Short mmCIF file of C-alpha atoms and ligand atoms in Angstrom, two decimals:
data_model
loop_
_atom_site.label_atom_id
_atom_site.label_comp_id
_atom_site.label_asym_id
_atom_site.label_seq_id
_atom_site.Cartn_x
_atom_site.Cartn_y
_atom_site.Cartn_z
CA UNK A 1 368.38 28.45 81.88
CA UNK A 2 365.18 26.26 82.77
CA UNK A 3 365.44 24.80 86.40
CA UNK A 4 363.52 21.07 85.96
CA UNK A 5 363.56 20.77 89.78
CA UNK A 6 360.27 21.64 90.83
CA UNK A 7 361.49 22.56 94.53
CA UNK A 8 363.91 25.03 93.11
CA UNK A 9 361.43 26.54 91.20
CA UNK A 10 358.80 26.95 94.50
CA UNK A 11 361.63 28.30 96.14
CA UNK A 12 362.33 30.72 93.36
CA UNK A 13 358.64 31.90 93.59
CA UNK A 14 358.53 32.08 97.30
CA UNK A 15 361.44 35.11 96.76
CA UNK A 16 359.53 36.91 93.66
CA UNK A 17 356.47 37.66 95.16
CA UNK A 18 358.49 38.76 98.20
CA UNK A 19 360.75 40.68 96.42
CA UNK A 20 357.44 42.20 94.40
CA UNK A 21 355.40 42.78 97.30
CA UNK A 22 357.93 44.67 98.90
CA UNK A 23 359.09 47.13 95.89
CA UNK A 24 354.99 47.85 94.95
CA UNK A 25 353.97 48.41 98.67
CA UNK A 26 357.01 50.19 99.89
CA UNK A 27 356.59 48.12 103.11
CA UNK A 28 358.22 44.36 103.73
CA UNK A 29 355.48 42.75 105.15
CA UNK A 30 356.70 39.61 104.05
CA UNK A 31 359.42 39.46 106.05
CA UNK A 32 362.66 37.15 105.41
CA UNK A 33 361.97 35.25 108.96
CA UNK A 34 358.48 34.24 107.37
CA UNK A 35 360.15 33.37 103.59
CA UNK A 36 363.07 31.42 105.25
CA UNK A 37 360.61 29.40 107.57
CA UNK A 38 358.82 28.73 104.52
CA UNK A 39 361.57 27.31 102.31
CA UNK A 40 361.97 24.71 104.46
CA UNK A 41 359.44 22.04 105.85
CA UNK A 42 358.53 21.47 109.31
CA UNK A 43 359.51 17.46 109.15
CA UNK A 44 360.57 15.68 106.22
CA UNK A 45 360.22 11.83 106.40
CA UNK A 46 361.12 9.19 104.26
CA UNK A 47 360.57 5.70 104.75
CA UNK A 48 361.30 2.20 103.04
CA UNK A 49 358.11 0.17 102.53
CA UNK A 50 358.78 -3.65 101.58
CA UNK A 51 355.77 -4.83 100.44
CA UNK A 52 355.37 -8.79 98.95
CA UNK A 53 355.09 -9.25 95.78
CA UNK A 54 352.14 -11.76 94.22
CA UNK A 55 355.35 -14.16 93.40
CA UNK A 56 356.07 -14.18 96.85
CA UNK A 57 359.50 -12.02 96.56
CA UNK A 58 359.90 -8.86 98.60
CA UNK A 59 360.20 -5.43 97.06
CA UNK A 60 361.44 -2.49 98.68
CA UNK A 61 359.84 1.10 98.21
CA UNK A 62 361.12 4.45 98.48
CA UNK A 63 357.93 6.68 100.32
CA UNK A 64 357.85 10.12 101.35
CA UNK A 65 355.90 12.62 104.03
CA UNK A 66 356.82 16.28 104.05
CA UNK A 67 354.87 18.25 106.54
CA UNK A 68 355.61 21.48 105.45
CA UNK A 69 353.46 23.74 108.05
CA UNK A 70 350.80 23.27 110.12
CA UNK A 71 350.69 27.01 111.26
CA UNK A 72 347.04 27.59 110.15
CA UNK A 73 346.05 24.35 110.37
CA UNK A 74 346.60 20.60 110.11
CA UNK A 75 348.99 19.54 107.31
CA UNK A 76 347.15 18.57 104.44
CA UNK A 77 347.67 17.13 100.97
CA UNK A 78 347.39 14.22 98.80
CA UNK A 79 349.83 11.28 98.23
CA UNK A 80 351.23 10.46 94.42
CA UNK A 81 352.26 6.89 92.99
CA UNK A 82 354.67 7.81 90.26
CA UNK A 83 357.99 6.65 89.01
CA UNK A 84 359.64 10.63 89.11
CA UNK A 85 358.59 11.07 92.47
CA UNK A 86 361.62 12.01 95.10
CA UNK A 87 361.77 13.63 98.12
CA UNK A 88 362.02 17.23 96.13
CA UNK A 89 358.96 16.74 93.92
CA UNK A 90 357.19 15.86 97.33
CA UNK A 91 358.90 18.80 99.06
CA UNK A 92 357.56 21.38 96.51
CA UNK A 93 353.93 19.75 96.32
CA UNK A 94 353.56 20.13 100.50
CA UNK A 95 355.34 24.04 100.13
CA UNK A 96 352.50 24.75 97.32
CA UNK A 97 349.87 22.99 99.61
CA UNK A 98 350.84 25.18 102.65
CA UNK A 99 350.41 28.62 100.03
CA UNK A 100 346.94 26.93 98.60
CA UNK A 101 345.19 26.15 101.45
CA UNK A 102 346.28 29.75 102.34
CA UNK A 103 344.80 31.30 99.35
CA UNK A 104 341.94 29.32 99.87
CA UNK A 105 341.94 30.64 103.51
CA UNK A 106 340.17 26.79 104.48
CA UNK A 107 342.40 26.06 107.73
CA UNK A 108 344.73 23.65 106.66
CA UNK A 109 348.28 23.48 106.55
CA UNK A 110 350.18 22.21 103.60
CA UNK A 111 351.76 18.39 103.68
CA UNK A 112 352.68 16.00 100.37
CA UNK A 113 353.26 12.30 100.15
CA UNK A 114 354.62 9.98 97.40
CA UNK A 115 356.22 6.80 96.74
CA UNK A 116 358.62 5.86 93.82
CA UNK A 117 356.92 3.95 91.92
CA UNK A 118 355.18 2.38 88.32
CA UNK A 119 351.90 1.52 89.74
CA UNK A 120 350.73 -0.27 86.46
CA UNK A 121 353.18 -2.61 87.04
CA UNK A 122 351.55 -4.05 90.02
CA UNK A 123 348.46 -6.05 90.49
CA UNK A 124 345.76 -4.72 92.71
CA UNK A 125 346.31 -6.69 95.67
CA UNK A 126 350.49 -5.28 95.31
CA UNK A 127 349.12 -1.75 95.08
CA UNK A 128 346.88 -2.51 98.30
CA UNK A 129 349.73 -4.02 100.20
CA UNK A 130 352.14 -0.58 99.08
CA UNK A 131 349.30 1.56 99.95
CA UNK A 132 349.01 -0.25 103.79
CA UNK A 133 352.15 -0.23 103.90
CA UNK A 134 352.91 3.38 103.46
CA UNK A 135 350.17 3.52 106.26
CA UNK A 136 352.18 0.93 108.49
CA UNK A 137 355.19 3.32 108.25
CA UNK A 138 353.57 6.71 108.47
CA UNK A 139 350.11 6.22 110.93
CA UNK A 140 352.07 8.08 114.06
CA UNK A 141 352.76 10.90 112.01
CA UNK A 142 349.07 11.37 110.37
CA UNK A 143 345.53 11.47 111.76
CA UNK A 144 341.91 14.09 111.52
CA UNK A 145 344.06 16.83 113.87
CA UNK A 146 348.06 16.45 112.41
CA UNK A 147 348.07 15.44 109.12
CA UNK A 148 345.20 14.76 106.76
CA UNK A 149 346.39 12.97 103.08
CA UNK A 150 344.19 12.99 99.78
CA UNK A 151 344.73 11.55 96.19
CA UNK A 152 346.94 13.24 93.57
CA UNK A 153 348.85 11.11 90.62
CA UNK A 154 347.92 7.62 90.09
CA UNK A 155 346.03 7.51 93.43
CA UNK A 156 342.58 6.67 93.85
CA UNK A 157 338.96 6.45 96.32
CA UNK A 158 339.94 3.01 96.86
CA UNK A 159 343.64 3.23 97.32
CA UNK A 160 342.14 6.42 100.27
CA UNK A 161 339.51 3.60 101.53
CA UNK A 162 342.66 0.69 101.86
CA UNK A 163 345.08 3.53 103.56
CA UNK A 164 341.94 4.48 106.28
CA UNK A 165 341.22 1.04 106.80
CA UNK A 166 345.25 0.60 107.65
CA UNK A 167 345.03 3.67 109.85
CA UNK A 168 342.13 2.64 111.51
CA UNK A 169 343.14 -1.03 112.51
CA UNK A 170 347.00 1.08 113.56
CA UNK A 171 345.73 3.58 115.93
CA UNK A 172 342.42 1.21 116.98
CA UNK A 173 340.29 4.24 116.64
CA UNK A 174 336.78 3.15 114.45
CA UNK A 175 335.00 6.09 115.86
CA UNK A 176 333.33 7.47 112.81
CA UNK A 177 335.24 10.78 113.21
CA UNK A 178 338.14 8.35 112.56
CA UNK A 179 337.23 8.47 109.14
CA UNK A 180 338.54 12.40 108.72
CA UNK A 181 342.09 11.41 108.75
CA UNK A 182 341.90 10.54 105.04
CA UNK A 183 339.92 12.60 102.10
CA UNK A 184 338.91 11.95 99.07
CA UNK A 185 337.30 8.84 100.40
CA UNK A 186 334.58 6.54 98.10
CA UNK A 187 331.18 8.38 98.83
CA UNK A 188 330.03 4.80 100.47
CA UNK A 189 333.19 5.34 102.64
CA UNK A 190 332.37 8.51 104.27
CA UNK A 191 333.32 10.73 101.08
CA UNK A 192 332.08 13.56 100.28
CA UNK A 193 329.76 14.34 97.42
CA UNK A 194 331.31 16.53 94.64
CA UNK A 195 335.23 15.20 95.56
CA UNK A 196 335.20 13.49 92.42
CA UNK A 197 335.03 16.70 90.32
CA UNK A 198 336.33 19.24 92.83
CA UNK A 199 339.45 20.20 91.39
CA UNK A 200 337.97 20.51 87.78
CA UNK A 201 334.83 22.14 89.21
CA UNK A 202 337.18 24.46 91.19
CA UNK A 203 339.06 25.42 88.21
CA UNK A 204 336.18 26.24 86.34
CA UNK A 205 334.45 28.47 88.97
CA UNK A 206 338.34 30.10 89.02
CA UNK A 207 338.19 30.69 85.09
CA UNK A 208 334.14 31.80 85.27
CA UNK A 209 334.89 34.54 88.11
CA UNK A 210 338.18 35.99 85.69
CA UNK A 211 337.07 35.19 82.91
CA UNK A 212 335.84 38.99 81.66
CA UNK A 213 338.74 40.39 83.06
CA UNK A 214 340.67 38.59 80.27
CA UNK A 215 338.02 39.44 77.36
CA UNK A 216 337.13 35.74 77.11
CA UNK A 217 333.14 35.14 76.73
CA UNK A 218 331.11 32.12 78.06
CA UNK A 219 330.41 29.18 76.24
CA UNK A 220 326.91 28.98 75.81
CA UNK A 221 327.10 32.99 74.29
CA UNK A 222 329.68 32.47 72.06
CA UNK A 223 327.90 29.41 70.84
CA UNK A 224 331.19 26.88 71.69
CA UNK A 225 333.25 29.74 69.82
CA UNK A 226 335.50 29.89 72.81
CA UNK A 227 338.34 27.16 72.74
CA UNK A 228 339.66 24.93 75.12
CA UNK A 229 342.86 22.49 74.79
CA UNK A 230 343.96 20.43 78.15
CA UNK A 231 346.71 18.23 79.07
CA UNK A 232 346.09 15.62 80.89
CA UNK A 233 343.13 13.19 81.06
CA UNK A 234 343.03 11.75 84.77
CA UNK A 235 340.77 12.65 87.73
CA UNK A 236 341.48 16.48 87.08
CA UNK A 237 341.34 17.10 83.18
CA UNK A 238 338.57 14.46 82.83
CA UNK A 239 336.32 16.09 84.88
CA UNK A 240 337.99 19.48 83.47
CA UNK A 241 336.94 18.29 80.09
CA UNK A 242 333.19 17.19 80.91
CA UNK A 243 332.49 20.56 82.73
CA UNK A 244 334.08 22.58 80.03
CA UNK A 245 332.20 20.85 77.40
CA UNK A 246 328.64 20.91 79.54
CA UNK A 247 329.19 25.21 80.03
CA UNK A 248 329.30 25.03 75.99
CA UNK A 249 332.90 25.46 75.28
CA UNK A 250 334.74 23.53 72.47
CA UNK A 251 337.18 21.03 73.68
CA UNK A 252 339.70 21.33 70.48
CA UNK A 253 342.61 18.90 72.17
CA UNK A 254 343.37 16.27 74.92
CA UNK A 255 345.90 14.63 75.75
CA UNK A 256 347.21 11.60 78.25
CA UNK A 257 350.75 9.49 78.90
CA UNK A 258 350.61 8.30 75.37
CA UNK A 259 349.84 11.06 73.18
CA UNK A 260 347.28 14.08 71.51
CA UNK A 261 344.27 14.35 69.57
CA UNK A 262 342.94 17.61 68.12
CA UNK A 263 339.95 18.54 66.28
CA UNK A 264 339.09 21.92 64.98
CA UNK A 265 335.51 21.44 65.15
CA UNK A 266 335.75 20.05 68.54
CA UNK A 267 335.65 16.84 70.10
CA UNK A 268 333.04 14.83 71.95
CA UNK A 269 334.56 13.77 75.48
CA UNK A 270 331.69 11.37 76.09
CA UNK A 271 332.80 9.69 72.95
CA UNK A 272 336.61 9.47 73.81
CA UNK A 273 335.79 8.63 77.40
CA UNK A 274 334.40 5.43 76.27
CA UNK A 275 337.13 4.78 73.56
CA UNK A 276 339.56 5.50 76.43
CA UNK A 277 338.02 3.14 78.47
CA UNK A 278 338.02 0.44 76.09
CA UNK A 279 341.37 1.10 74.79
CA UNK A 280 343.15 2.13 77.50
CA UNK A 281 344.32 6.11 75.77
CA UNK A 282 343.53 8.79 73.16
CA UNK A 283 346.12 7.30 71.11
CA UNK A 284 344.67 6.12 67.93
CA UNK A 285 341.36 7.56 68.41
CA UNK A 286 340.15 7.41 64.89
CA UNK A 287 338.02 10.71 64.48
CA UNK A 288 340.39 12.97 65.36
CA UNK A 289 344.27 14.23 64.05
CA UNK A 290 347.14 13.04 66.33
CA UNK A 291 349.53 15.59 67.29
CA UNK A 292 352.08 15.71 70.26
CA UNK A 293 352.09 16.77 73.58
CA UNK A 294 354.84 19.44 72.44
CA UNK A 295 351.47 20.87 69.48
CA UNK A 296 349.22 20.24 72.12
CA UNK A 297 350.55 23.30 74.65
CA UNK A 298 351.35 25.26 71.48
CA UNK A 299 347.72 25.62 69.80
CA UNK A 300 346.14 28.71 69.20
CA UNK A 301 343.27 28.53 71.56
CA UNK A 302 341.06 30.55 73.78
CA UNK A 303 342.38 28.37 77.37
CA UNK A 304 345.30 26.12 77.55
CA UNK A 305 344.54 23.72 80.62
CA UNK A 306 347.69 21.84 81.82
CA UNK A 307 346.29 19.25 83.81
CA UNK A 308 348.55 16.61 84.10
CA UNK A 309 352.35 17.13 85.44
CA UNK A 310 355.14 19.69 86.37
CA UNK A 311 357.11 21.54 83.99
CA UNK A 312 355.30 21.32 80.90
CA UNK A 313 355.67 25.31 80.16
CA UNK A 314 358.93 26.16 80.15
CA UNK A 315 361.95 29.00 78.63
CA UNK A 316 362.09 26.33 75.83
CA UNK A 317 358.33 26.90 74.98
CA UNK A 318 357.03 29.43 76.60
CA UNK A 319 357.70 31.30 73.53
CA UNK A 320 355.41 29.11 71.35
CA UNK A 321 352.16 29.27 73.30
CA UNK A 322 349.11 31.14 71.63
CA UNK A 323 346.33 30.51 74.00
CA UNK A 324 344.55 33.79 75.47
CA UNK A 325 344.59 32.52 78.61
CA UNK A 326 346.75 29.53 80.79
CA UNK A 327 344.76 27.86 83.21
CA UNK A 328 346.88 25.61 85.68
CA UNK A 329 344.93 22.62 86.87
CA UNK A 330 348.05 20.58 87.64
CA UNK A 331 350.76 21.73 90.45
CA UNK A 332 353.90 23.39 88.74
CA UNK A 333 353.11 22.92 85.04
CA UNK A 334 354.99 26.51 84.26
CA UNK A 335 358.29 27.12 85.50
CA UNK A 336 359.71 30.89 86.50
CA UNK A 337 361.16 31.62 83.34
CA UNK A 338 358.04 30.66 81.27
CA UNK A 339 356.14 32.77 84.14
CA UNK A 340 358.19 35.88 82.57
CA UNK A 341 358.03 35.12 79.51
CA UNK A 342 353.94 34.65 79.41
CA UNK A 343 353.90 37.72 81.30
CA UNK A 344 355.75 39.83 79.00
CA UNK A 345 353.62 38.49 76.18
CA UNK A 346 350.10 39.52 78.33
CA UNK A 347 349.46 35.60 78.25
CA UNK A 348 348.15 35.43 82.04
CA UNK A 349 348.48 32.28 83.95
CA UNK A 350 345.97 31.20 86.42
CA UNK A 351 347.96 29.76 89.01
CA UNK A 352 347.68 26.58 90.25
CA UNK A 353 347.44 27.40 94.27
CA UNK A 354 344.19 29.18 92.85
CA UNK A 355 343.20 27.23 89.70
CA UNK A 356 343.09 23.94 91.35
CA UNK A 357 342.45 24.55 94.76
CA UNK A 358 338.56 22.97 94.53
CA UNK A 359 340.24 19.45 95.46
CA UNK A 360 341.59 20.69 98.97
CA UNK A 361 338.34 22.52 99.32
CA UNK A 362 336.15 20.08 99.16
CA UNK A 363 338.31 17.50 100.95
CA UNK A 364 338.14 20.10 103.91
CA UNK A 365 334.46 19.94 103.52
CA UNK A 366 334.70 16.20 103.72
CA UNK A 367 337.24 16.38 106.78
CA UNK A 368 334.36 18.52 108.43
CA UNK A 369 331.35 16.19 107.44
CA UNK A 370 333.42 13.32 108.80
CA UNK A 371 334.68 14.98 112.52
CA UNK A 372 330.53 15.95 112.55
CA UNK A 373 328.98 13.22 111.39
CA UNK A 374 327.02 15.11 108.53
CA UNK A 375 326.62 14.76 104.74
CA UNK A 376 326.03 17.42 102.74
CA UNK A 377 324.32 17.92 99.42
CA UNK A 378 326.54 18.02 95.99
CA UNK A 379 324.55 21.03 95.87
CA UNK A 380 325.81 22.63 99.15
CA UNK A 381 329.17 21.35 98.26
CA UNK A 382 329.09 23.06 94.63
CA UNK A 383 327.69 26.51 96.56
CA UNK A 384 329.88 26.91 99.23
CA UNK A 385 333.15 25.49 96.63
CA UNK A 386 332.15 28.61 93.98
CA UNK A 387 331.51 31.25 96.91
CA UNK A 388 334.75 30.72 98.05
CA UNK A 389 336.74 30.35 94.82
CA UNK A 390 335.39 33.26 93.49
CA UNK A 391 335.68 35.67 96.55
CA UNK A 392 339.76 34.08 96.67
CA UNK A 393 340.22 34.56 92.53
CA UNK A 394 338.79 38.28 92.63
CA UNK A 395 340.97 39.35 95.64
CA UNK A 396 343.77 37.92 93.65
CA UNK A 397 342.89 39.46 90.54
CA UNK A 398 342.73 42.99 92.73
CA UNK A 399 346.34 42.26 94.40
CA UNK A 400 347.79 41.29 91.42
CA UNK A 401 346.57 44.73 90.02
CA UNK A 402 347.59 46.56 93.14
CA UNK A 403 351.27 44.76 93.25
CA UNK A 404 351.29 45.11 89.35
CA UNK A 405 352.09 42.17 89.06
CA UNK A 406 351.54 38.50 87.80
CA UNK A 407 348.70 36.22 89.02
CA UNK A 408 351.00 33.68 90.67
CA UNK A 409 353.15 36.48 92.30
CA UNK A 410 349.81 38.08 94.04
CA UNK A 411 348.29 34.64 94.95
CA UNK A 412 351.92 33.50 96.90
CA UNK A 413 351.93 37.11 98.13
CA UNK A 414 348.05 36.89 100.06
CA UNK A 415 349.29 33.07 100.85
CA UNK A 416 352.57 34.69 102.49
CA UNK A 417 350.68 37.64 104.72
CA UNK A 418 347.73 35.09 105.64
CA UNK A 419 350.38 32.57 106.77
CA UNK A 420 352.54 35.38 108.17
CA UNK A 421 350.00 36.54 110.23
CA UNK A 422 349.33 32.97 112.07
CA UNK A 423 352.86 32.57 112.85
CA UNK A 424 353.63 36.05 113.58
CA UNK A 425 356.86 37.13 111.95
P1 NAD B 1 345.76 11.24 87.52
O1 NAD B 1 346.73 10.21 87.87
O2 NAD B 1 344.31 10.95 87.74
O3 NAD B 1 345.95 11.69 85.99
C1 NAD B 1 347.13 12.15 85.44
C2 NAD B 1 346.91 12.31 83.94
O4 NAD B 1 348.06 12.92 83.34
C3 NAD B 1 346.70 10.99 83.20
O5 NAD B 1 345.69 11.18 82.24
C4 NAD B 1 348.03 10.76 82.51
O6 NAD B 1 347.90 9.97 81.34
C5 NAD B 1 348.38 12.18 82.17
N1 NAD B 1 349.80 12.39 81.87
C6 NAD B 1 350.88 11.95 82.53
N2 NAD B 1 352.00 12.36 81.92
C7 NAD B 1 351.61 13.08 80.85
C8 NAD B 1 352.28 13.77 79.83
N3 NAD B 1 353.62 13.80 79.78
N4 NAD B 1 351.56 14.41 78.90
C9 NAD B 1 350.21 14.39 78.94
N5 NAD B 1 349.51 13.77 79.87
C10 NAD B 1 350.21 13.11 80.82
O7 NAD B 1 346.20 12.55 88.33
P2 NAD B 1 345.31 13.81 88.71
O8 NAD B 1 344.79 13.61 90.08
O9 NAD B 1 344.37 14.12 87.60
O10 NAD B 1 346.43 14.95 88.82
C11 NAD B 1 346.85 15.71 87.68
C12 NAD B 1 347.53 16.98 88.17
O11 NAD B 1 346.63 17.73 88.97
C13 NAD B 1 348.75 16.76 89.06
O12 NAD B 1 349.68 17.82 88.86
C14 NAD B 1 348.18 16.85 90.46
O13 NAD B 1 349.15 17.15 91.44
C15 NAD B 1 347.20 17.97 90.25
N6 NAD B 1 346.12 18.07 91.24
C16 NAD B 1 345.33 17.01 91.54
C17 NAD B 1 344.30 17.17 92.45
C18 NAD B 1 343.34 16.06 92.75
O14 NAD B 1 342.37 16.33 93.47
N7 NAD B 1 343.48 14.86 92.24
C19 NAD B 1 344.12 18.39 93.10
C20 NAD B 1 344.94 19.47 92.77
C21 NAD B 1 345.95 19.28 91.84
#
């Protein structure tokens, strides 16, 4: 049976690569003190944000914190504007930040936010208000050395630069290292260069370094002969799309809220950026075929990128994928049964707490700029993003062999001793 509650299924993954680690090594490292503290979260909070409405009635919104664990560093991880979110999306997010930043080994803890809400059905200056206000509920609870939030869904530079601003003016601290209580900042705001991109850039130095390993050439050799579909056309699979595209491989199918193109001789993401822009989605983009969402994940391509929500691979589907090679840019898109499923077919998945963890990179690299007053090249940012990406994806790789077992399994397993060895159980 497919479990659609993403919690359940972190929780589920927490005990696999436990239960793997131990029957491969012969040893329980992974200890069930360290996988019970980690099914639950250090504080949970959830508050009601009323925020005034541009007709001058009051709305109330549901908003959520979960600080899952600090124990190798401050809890960090971004905040998502979305009508699904609930206190158990939020509570798996900040449980898979605390096993990214691990994997990562930056030293950060793991923490989610959200409120419940359709943010296109507010005006700018209603978002701005929700955003302070989720601020004006939270500030005691966040700041550069307890709890450092970021975008995710629906959240943006701007919406980061309104939510400092509120912090700042709550805790009357301007000092410039003020500014490292919030990532993902506007550049102009104390951002760092390369934010924009980082989680597609990430993701692409991830699939680069493991590439080989899965018989999958570069672009540029294969002369766009290697094929890429992604879900998902926001801050992650844009950029996804753009870098994918500049290394020479052929985008063959996007995807957004509304709907799918796909073109077998590939499409031009410049060209559907611009339509996008103009028209708001993919959907009706006139040179290419519309399919579903559903055709989307099931195309036989080189990479399937899921870069937009949680449980998009499933039992149900599992069975109909055909790419060479999954490649998880969004948080939870494949649930544990699909995991088995892909497995048994030798369809590896690239986890998410590896695939996409160039955002909380660099937004530690920002955190750092900010509490030192520096500003680093895109350059520097780009170097020090691949070096560490690729030293995390190979060890993974290596584990997974070692464990004999699935990418996602190995990567929660080195999250589990890292973290296991800070708190000492
Ligand atoms: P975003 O709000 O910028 O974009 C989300 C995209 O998904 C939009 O294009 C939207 O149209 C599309 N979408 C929504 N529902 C869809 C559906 N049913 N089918 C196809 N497309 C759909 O959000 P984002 O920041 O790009 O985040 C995307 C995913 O990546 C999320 O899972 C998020 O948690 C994860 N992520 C984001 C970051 C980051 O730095 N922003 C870092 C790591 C992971």
């Amino acid at each position: 049976m497919q479990n659609a509650n993403p919690f359940q299924n972190a929780l589920a993954q927490l005990k696999r690569a436990q239960a793997t680690h131990s029957t491969s090594s012969g040893q329980v490292v992974l200890t069930d003190t360290l996988v019970e503290r980690m099914s639950h979260a250090d504080r949970e909070i959830s508050v009601s944000i009323p925020v005034v409405l541009d007709d001058g009635s009051t709305k109330i919104f549901e908003g959520y914190r979960v600080q899952h664990s600090n124990a190798r560093g401050p809890y960090k991880g971004g905040v998502r504007f979305h009508l699904n979110a609930d206190i158990d999306e939020v509570r798996a997010l900040a449980l898979w930040m605390s096993m990214k930043c691990a994997v990562a080994n930056i030293p950060m803890g793991g923490g989610k936010g959200g409120v419940r809400v359709d943010p296109k059905s507010l005006s700018k200056a209603e978002l701005e208000r929700l955003s302070r206000g989720w601020v004006g509920a939270l500030w005691r609870n966040l700041g550069p050395r307890v709890d450092v939030p970021a975008p995710d869904v629906n959240t943006t530079p701007e919406i980061m630069g309104w939510m400092l601003d509120e912090y700042q003016k709550r805790s009357n601290d301007f000092s410039s290292s003020s500014k490292a209580a919030f990532t993902g900042k506007a550049v102009a705001n104390g951002g760092s260069l390369g934010r924009d991109k980082a989680t597609g850039q990430g993701g692409f130095y991830v699939f680069d370094a493991l590439r080989e390993k899965f018989g999958i050439g570069t672009g540029v050799d294969s002369n766009g002969g290697v094929t890429v579909a992604i879900q998902g056309m926001g801050n992650v699979g844009g950029h996804a799309v753009e870098i994918f595209h500049a290394h020479g491989y052929k985008i063959v199918a996007m995807s957004d809220s509304k709907g799918a193109i796909y073109a077998e001789s590939g499409l031009n993401p410049e060209e559907i950026e611009a339509y996008k822009k103009e028209h708001g989605s993919l959907a009706g983009y006139p040179n290419a075929k519309e399919i579903s969402n559903a055709e989307l994940l099931a195309l036989k391509v080189d990479v399937l990128v899921p870069a937009a929500l949680e449980n998009q691979l499933t039992a149900d589907n599992a069975g109909a994928v055909q790419a060479k090679l999954v490649l998880e840019l969004a948080n939870g898109p494949t649930t544990p049964e699909a995991d088995d499923a892909l497995f048994a077919r030798n369809i590896p998945v690239v986890p998410d707490i590896l695939a996409n963890a160039g955002g909380v990179v660099v937004s530690t690299f920002e955190w750092e700029q900010n509490l030192k007053g520096e500003q680093w090249s895109e350059e520097d940012v780009n170097q020090k993003l691949k070096e560490i990406l690729a030293t995390e994806a190979a060890h993974i790789f290596a584990r997974a062999a070692e464990l004999k077992t699935d990418l996602r399994r190995a990567a929660f397993a080195v999250a589990l001793e890292r973290i296991g060895t800070a708190l000492k159980v």
